[in-house]
CSV table of C-alpha atoms in Angstrom, one decimal:
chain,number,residue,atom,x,y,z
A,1,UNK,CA,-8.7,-6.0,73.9
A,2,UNK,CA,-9.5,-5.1,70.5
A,3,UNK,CA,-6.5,-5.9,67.7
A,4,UNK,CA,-5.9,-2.7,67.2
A,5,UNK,CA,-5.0,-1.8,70.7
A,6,UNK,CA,-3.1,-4.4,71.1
A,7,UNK,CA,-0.9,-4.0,68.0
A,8,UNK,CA,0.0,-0.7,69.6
A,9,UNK,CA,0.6,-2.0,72.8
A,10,UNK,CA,2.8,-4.3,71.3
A,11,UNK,CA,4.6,-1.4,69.1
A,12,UNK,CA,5.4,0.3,72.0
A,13,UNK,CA,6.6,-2.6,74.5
A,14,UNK,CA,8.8,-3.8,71.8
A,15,UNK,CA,10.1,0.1,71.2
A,16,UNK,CA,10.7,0.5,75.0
A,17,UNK,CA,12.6,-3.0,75.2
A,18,UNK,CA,14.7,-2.5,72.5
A,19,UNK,CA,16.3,0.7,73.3
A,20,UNK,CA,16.8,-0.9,77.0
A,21,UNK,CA,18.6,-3.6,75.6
A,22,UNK,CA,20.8,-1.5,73.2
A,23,UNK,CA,21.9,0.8,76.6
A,24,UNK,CA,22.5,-2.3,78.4
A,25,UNK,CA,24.8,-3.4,75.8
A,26,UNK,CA,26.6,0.0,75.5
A,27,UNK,CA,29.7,-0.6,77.2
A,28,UNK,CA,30.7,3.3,76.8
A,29,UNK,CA,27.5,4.3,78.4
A,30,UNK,CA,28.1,5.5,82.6
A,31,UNK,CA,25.9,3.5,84.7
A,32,UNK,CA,24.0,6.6,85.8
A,33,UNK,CA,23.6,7.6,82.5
A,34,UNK,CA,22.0,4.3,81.4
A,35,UNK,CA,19.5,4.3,84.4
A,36,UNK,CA,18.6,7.8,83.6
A,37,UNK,CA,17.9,6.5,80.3
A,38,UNK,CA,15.7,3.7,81.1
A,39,UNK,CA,13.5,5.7,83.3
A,40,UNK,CA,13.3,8.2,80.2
A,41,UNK,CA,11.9,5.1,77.9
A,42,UNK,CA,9.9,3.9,80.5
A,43,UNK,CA,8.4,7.1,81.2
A,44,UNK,CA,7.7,7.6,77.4
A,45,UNK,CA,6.4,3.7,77.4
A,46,UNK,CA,4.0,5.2,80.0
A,47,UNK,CA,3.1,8.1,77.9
A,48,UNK,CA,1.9,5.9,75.5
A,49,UNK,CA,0.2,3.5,76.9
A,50,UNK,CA,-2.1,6.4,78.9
A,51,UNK,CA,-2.3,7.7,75.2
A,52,UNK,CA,-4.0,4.7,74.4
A,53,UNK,CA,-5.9,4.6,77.4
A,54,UNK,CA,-7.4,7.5,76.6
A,55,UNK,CA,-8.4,6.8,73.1
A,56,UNK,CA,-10.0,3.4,74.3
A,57,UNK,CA,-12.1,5.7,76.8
A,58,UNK,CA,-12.8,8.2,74.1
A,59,UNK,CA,-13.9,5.5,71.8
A,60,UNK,CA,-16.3,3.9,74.5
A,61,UNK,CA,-14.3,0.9,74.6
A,62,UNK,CA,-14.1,0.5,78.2
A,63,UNK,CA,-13.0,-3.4,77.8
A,64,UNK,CA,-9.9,-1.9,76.4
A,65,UNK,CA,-9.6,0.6,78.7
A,66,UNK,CA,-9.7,-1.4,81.2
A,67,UNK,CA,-6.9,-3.9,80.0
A,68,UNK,CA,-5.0,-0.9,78.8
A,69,UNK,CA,-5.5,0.2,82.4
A,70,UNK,CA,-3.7,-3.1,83.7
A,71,UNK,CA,-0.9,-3.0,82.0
A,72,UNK,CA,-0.2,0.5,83.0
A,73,UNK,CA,-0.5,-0.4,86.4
A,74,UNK,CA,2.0,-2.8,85.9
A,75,UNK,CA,4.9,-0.7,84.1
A,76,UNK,CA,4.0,1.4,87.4
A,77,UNK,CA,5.3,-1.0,89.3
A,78,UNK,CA,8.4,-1.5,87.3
A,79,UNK,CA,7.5,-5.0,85.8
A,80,UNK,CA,7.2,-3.8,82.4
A,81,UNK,CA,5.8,-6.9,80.2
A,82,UNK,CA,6.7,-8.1,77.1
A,83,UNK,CA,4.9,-7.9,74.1
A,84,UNK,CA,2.4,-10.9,73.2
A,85,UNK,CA,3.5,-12.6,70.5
A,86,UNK,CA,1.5,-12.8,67.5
């Protein structure tokens, strides 16, 4: 995956992790309203990451895509990665 790409990928799986962990440690936050939250960032993680799927396509980067691709499929399934350290 080209740098570029991944530095956003990375931006945006540190974003979505960060928030989660701030709600988790919220202690006046109601559990329903923290897993309604959640979903919300993932969703937007999601958003993104298609975003960037898209632009890979766009670009004729299909290598990118493609790994873009994967890691959406994965968030899918609820096993959101971190982000690769650089």
């Amino acid at each position: 995956m080209r740098n570029e790409y991944q530095v956003l990928k990375n931006n945006l799986l540190n974003s979505y992790h960060n928030k989660v962990m701030v709600l988790k440690a919220a202690t006046a936050v109601a559990p329903q309203v923290r897993e309604n939250s959640i979903a919300d960032h993932a969703f937007r993680l999601s958003i993104g990451l298609e975003g960037l799927v898209t632009v890979a396509n766009a670009s004729g980067d299909a290598e990118s895509a493609d790994e873009l691709e994967q890691v959406v499929a994965q968030c899918s399934r609820g096993e959101i990665p971190l982000p690769a350290i650089a």
